Short mmCIF file of C-alpha atoms in Angstrom, two decimals:
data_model
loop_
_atom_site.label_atom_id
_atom_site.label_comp_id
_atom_site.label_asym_id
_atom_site.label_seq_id
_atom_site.Cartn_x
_atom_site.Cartn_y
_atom_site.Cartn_z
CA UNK A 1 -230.98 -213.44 57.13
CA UNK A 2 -231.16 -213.96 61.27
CA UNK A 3 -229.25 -216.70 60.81
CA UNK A 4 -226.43 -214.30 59.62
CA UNK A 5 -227.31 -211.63 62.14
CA UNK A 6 -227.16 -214.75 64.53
CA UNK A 7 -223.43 -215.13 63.70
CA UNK A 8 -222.18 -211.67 63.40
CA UNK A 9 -223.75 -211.09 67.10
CA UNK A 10 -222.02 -213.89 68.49
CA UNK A 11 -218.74 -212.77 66.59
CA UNK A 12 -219.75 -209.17 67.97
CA UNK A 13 -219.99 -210.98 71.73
CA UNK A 14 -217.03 -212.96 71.27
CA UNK A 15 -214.84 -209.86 70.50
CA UNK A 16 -216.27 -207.28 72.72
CA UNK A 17 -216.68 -205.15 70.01
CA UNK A 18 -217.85 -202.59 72.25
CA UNK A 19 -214.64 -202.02 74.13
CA UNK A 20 -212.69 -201.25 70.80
CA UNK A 21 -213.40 -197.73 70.75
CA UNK A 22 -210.90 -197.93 74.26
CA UNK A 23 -208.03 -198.75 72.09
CA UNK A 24 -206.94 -196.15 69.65
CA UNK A 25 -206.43 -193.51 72.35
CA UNK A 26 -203.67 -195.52 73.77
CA UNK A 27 -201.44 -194.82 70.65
CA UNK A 28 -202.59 -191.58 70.28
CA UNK A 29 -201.67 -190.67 74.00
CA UNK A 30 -198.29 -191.94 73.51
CA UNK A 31 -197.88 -190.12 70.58
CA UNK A 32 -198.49 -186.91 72.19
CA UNK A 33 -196.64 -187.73 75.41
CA UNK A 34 -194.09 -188.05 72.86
CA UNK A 35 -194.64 -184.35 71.51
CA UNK A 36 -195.58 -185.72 68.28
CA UNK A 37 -198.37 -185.23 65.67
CA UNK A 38 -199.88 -188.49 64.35
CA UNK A 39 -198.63 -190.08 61.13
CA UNK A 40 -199.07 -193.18 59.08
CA UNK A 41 -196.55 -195.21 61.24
CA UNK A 42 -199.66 -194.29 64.02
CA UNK A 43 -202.60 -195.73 61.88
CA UNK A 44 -200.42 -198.79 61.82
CA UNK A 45 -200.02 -199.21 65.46
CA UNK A 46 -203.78 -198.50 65.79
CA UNK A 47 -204.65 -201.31 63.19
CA UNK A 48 -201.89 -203.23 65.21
CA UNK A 49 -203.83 -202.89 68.89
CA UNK A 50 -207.32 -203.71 67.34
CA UNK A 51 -206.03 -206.33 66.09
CA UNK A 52 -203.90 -207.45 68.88
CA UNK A 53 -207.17 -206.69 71.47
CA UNK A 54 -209.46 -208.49 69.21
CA UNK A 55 -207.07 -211.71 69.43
CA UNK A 56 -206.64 -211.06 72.86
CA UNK A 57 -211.03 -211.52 73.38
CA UNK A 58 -210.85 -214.35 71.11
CA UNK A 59 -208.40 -216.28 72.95
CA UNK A 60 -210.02 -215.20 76.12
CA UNK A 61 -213.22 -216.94 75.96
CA UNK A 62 -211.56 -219.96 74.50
CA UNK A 63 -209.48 -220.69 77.33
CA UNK A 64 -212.15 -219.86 79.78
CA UNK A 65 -214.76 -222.10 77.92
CA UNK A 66 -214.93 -224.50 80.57
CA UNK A 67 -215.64 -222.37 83.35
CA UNK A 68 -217.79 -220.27 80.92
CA UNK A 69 -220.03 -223.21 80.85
CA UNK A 70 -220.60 -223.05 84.09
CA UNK A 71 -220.31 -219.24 85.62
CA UNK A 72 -221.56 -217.70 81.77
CA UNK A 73 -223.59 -220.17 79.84
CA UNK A 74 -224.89 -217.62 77.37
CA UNK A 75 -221.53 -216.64 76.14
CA UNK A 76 -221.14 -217.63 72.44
CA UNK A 77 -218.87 -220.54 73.30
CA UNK A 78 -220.47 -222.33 75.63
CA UNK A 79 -223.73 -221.66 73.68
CA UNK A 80 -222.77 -223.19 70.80
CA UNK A 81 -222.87 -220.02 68.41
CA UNK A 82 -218.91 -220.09 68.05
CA UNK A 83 -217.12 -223.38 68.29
CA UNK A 84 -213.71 -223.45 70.22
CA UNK A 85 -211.66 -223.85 66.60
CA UNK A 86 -213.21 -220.81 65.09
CA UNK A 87 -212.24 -218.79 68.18
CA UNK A 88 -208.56 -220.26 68.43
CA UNK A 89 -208.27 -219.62 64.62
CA UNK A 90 -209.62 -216.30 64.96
CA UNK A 91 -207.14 -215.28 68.14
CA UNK A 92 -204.20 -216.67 66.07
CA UNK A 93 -204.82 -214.83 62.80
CA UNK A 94 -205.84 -211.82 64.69
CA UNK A 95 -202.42 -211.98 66.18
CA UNK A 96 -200.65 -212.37 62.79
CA UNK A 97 -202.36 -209.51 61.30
CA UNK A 98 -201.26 -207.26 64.65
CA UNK A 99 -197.89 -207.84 63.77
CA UNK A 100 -198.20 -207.65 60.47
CA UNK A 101 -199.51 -203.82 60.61
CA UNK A 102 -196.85 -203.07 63.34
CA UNK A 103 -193.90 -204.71 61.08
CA UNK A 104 -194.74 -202.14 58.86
CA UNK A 105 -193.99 -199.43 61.17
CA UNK A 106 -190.48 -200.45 61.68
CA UNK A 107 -188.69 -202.87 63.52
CA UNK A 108 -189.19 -200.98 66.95
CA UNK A 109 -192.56 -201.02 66.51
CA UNK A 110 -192.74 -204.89 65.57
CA UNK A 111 -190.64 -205.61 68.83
CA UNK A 112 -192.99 -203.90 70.82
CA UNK A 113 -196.08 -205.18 69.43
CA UNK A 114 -194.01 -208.94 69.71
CA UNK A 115 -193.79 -208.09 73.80
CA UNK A 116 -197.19 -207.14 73.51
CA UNK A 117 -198.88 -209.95 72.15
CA UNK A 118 -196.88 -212.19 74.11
CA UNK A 119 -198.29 -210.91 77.27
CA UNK A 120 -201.90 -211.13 75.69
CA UNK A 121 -201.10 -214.73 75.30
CA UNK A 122 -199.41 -215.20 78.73
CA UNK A 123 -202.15 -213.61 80.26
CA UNK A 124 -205.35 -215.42 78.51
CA UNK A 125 -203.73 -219.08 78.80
CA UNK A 126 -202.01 -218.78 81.96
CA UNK A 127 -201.70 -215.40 84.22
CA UNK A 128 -205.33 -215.11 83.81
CA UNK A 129 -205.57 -217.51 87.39
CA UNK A 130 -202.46 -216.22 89.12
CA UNK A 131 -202.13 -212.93 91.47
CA UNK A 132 -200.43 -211.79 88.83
CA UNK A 133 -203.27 -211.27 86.60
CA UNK A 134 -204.13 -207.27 87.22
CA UNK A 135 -199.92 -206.56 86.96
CA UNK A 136 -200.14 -208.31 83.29
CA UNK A 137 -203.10 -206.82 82.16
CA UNK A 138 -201.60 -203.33 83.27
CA UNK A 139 -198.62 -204.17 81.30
CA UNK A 140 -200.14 -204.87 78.23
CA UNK A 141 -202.19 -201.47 78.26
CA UNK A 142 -199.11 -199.95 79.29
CA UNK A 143 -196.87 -201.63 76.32
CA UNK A 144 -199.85 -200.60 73.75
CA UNK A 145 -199.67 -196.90 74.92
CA UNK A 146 -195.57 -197.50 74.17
CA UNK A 147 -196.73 -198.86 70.71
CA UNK A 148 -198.15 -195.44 69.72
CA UNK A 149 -194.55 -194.00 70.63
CA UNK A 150 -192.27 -195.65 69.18
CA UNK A 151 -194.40 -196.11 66.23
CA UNK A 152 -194.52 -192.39 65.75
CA UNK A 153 -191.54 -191.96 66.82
CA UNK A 154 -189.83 -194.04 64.40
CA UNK A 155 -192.17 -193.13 61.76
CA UNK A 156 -189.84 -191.39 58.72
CA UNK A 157 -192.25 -188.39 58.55
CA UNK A 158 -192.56 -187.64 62.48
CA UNK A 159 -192.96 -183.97 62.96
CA UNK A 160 -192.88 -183.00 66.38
CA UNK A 161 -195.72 -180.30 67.39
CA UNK A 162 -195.36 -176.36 66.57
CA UNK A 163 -193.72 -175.04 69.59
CA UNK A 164 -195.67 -172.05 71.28
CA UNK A 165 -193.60 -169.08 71.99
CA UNK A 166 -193.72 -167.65 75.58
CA UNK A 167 -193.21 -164.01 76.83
CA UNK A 168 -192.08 -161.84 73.45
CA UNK A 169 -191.16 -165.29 70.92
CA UNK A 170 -188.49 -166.02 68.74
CA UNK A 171 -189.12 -163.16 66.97
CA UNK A 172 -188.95 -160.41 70.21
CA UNK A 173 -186.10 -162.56 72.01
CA UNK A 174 -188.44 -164.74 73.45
CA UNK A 175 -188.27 -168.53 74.24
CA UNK A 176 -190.08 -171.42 72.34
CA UNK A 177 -192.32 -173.19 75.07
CA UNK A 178 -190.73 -176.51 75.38
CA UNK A 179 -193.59 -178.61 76.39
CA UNK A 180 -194.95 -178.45 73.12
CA UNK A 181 -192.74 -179.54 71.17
CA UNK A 182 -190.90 -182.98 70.25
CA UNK A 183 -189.80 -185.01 73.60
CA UNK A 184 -187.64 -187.92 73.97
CA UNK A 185 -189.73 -191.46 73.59
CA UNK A 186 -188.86 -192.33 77.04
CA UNK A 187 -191.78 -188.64 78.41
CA UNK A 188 -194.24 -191.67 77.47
CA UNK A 189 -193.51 -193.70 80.33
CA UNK A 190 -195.37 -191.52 82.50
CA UNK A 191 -198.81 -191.91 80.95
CA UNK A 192 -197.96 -195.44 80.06
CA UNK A 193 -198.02 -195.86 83.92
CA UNK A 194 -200.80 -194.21 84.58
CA UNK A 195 -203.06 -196.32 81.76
CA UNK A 196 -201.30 -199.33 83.73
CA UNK A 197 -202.81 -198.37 87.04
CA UNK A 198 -205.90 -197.64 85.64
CA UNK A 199 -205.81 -200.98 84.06
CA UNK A 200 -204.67 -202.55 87.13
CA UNK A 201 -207.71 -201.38 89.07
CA UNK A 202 -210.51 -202.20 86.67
CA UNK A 203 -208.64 -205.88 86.57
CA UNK A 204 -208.23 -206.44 90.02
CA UNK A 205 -212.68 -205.71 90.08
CA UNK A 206 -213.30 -207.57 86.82
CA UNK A 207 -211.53 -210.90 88.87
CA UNK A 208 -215.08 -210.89 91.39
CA UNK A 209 -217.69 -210.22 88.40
CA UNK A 210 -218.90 -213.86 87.94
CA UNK A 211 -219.23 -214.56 91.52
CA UNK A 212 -219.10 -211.05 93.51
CA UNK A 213 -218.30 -210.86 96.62
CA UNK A 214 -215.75 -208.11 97.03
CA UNK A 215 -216.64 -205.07 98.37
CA UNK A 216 -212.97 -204.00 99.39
CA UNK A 217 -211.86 -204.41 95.89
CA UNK A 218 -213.97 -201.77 94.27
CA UNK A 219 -213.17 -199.20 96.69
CA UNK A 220 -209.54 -199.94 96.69
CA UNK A 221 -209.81 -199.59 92.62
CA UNK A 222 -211.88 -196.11 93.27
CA UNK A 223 -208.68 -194.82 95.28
CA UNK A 224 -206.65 -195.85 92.79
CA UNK A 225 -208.70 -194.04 89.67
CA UNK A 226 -208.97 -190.95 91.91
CA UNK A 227 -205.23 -191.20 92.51
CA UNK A 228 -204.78 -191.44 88.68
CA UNK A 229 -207.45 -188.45 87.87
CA UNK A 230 -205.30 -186.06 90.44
CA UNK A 231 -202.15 -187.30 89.24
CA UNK A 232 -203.28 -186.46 85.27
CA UNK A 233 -204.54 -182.92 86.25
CA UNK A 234 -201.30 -181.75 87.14
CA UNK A 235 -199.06 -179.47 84.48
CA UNK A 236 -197.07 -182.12 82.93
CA UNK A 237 -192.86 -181.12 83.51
CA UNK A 238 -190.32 -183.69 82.47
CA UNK A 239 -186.87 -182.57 80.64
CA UNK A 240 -186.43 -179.99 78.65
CA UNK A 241 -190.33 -178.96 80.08
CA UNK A 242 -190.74 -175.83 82.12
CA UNK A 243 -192.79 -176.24 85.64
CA UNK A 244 -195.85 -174.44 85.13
CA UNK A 245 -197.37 -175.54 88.57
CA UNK A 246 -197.76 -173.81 91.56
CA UNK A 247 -193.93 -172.49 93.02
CA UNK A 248 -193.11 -172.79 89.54
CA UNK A 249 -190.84 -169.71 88.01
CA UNK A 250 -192.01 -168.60 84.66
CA UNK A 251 -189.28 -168.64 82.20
CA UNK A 252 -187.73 -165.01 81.76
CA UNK A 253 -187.74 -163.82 78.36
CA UNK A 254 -184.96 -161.82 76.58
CA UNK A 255 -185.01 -158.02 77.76
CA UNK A 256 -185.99 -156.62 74.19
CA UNK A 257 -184.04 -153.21 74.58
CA UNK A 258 -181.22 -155.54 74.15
CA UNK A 259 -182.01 -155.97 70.60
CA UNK A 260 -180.57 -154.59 67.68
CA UNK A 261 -182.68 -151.54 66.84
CA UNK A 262 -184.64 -151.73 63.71
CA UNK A 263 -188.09 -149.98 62.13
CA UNK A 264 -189.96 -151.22 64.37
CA UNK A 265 -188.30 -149.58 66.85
CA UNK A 266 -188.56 -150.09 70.78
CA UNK A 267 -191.29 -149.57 71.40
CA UNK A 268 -193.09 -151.92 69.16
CA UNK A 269 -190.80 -154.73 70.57
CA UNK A 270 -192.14 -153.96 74.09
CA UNK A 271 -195.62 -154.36 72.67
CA UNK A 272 -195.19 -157.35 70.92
CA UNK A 273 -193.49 -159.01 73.93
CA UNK A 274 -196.58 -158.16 76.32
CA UNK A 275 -198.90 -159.16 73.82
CA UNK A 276 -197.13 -162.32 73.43
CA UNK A 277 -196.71 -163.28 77.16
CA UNK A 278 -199.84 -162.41 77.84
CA UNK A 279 -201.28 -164.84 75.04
CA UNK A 280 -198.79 -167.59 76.64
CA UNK A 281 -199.87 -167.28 80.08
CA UNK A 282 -203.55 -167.23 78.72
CA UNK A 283 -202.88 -170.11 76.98
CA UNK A 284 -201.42 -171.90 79.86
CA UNK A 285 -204.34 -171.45 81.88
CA UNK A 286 -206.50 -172.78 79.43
CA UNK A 287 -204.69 -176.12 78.85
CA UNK A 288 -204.38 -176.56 82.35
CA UNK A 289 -208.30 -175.93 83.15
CA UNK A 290 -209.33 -178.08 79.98
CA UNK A 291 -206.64 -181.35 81.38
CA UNK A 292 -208.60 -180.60 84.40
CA UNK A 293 -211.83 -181.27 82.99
CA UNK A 294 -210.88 -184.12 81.34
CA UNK A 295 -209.66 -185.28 84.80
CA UNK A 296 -213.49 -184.81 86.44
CA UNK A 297 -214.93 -186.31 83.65
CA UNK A 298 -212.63 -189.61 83.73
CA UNK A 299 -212.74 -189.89 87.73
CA UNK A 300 -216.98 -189.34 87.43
CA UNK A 301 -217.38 -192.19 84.79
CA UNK A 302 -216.30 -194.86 86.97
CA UNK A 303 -217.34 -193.67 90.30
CA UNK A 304 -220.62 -194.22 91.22
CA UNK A 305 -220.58 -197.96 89.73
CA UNK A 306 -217.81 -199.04 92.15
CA UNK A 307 -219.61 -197.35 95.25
CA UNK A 308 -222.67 -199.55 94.03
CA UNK A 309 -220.37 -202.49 93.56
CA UNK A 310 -218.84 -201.84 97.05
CA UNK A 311 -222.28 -201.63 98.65
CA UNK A 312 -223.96 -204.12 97.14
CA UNK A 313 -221.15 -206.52 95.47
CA UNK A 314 -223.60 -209.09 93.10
CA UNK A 315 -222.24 -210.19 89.72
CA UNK A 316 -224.32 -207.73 87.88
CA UNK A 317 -222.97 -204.15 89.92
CA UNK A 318 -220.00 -205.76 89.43
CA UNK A 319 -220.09 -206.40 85.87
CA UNK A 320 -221.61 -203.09 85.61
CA UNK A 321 -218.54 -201.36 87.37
CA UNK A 322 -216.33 -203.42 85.49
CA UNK A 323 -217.66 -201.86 82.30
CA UNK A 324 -217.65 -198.31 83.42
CA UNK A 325 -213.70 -198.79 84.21
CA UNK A 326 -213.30 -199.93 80.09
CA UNK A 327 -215.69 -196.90 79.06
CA UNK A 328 -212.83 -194.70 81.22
CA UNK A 329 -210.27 -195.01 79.57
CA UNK A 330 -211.32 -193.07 76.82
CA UNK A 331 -211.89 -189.93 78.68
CA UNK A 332 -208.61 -190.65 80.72
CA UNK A 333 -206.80 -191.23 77.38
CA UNK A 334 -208.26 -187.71 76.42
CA UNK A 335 -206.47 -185.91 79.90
CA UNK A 336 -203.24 -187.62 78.72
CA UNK A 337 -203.18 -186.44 75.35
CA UNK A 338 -203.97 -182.71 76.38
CA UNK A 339 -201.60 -182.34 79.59
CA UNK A 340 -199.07 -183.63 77.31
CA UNK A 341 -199.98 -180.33 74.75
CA UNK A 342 -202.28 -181.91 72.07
CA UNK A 343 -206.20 -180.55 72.52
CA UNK A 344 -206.95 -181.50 69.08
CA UNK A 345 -205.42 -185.03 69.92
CA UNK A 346 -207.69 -184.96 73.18
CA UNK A 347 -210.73 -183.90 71.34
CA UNK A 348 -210.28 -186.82 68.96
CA UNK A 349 -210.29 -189.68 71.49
CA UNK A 350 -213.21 -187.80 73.69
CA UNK A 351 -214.92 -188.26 70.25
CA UNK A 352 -215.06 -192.22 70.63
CA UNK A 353 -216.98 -192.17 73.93
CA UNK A 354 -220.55 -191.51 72.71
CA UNK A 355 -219.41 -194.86 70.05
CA UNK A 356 -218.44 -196.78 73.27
CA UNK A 357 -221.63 -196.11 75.44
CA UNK A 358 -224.03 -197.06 72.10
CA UNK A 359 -222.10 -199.86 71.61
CA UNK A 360 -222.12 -201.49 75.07
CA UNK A 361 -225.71 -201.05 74.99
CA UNK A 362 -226.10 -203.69 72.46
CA UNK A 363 -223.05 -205.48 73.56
CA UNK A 364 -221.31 -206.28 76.95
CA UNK A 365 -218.00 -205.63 77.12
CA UNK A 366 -217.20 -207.71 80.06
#
C-alpha cells in the first residue's frame, strides 16, 4: 500500500496537480466574455485544457531532467520515482486525449486546441531557455481562455445570456441592456490579454526560482498584476455594449406616453418604467462593486509574496511568490467572468480557490 501511495504522489508531483484547479476558469471566462452560458461544447474544452496542462507538466520535467538533477534533485524524475519514458508517454497521450475532447467540440475548437498544444510543446522543449519564454507561456493561457470561446461559441446549443432590461424594458418601451447578452467571439480578446499578462508576469518570476536572485523582477511582475487588477475593475464596454463608467450617458429609454394606450393606462407605464430603471441602475452598481471585489481579492493574493521575493529574493520566497501568481488566477478568472455579466459564472470559479490552497499544501505547484 505506500508503495502505491509512493507512485500516485510522484504522479501527483509530476503533474502539479495542485495548479489544475487554475484551469477551468479560463474557458469559463471566455465563455462569458463571449456573453454566453456554458454548454457541453464547454465541458469539452475544460477536459481539453486539463488535459493539455497536464501534458504540458509532464513534458516539462522531462525536458528539464538534467538540470533537475542538479537545481531540484527531489523532483520525481531525477529521484527515480518516475522514469523519463513514463513521463514522455504520459505528455504524449495527455496531448492526444486534449485534442481528442476538443475535436469533439467542432473543428474550431480542435484548431485552437492544435495552436495550443503546439505552443505547450514549443515552449517545454525549446522556448523554455529563450527570452521568449514569459511571451509563450502568456500565449498559451491566452489561446486556452480562446478555447472556452470558440468552443461555446460553436457549440450547437449556445444560448447567449438573458438580456436585462434598462429604464422601463421591452415591455414599457425600454431597451434590452446589451452587455448581457450574446457578443461577437472576438469581446474575448480582451480578457484573453489580460490572463496573458498575468501569465507573463508570474513567468518572467518563476525563470529566478531555482537560483533567485532577482529582486527587480518581482516588483516589475507586481506592477504588472496591479495594472491587470485596475484594468479588470473597470465596466466592461466593447460593441454593441453601453459605457457605464464615469462620463458615460445612460441609455434613454422610450418616453412611455408615446405608447399606445391600453388598461393599464399611463400611469401604470410611468410606474413600471421607474421601477424598472431604478432596478437597472441598482443592478449596475452592484456588478460593478462585486467585479471590484474580485479585483482586491486577485491583486491581494499575489502581493505580499512578491514584496518578500523582492526583498529578500532566495529560491524559496521565490518559489513561494511563484505559487501565489498560479493560485491568482482563479480569483482573476472570477473578475473576468463577472465584468463580462456572469456572477453565477464568477461564483463558480471563486469556488475552486479553497481546492487550490489545500491542494498546494500537499503539493507544490512550482
Amino acid at each position: 500500500m505506500s508503495r502505491v501511495r509512493g507512485r500516485v504522489t510522484a504522479w501527483a508531483e509530476l503533474l502539479r496537480i495542485s495548479a489544475l484547479a487554475t484551469v477551468p476558469g479560463d474557458a469559463l471566462a471566455g465563455a462569458a466574455a463571449a456573453g454566453l452560458r456554458p454548454n457541453r461544447s464547454t465541458l469539452l474544452a475544460i477536459g481539453s485544457s486539463l488535459c493539455l496542462y497536464e501534458a504540458g507538466m509532464a513534458l516539462n520535467d522531462w525536458a528539464d531532467r538534467a538540470e533537475d538533477a542538479v537545481d531540484r534533485p527531489g523532483r520525481p524524475i531525477p529521484s527515480g520515482r518516475v522514469t523519463p519514458r513514463a513521463a514522455l508517454a504520459a505528455s504524449a497521450a495527455l496531448t492526444a486525449a486534449g485534442l481528442g475532447l476538443a475535436a469533439r467540440a467542432g473543428r474550431p475548437t480542435l484548431a485552437t486546441a492544435t495552436a495550443l498544444a503546439a505552443t505547450v510543446w514549443s515552449y517545454d522543449l525549446h522556448l523554455k531557455h529563450t527570452p521568449a519564454a514569459p511571451a509563450t507561456m502568456a500565449t498559451a493561457r491566452a489561446l486556452n481562455v480562446l478555447l472556452g470561446t470558440v468552443a461555446t461559441s460553436s457549440g450547437g446549443a449556445a444560448r447567449p445570456r438573458a438580456a436585462r432590461a434598462t429604464a422601463a424594458g421591452p415591455a414599457g418601451g425600454g431597451l434590452p441592456d446589451p452587455g448581457h447578452g450574446r457578443r461577437p467571439p472576438a469581446a474575448a480578446l480582451g480578457s484573453a490579454a489580460l490572463v496573458g499578462a498575468h501569465t507573463y508576469a508570474v513567468t518572467a518570476v518563476s525563470r529566478h526560482e531555482t537560483q533567485g536572485g532577482s529582486t527587480r523582477t518581482p516588483l516589475l511582475a507586481l506592477a504588472t498584476m496591479l495594472a491587470v487588477a485596475a484594468a479588470t475593475a473597470r465596466t466592461r464596454t466593447g460593441p454593441g455594449e453601453p459605457n457605464t463608467g464615469r462620463g458615460a450617458r445612460t441609455p434613454k429609454p422610450a418616453n412611455p406616453l408615446s405608447q399606445p394606450a391600453s388598461a393599464t393606462g399611463v400611469t401604470g407605464r410611468l410606474a413600471g418604467a421607474a421601477l424598472a430603471g431604478t432596478a437597472s441602475r441598482n443592478s449596475a452598481v452592484v456588478d460593478r462593486l462585486v467585479t471590484a471585489a474580485l479585483a482586491a481579492s486577485y491583486a491581494r493574493t499575489p502581493a505580499t509574496p512578491l514584496l518578500h521575493a523582492a526583498l529578500n529574493p532566495s529560491p524559496p520566497l521565490t518559489q513561494r511568490s511563484v505559487g501565489a501568481g498560479i493560485r491568482a488566477l482563479i480569483p482573476l478568472q472570477a473578475t473576468l467572468a463577472a465584468r463580462s455579466g456572469a456572477p453565477g459564472t464568477a461564483l463558480l470559479v471563486l469556488g475552486l480557490a479553497p481546492l487550490a490552497r489545500a491542494l498546494a499544501r500537499k503539493v507544490s505547484p512550482t
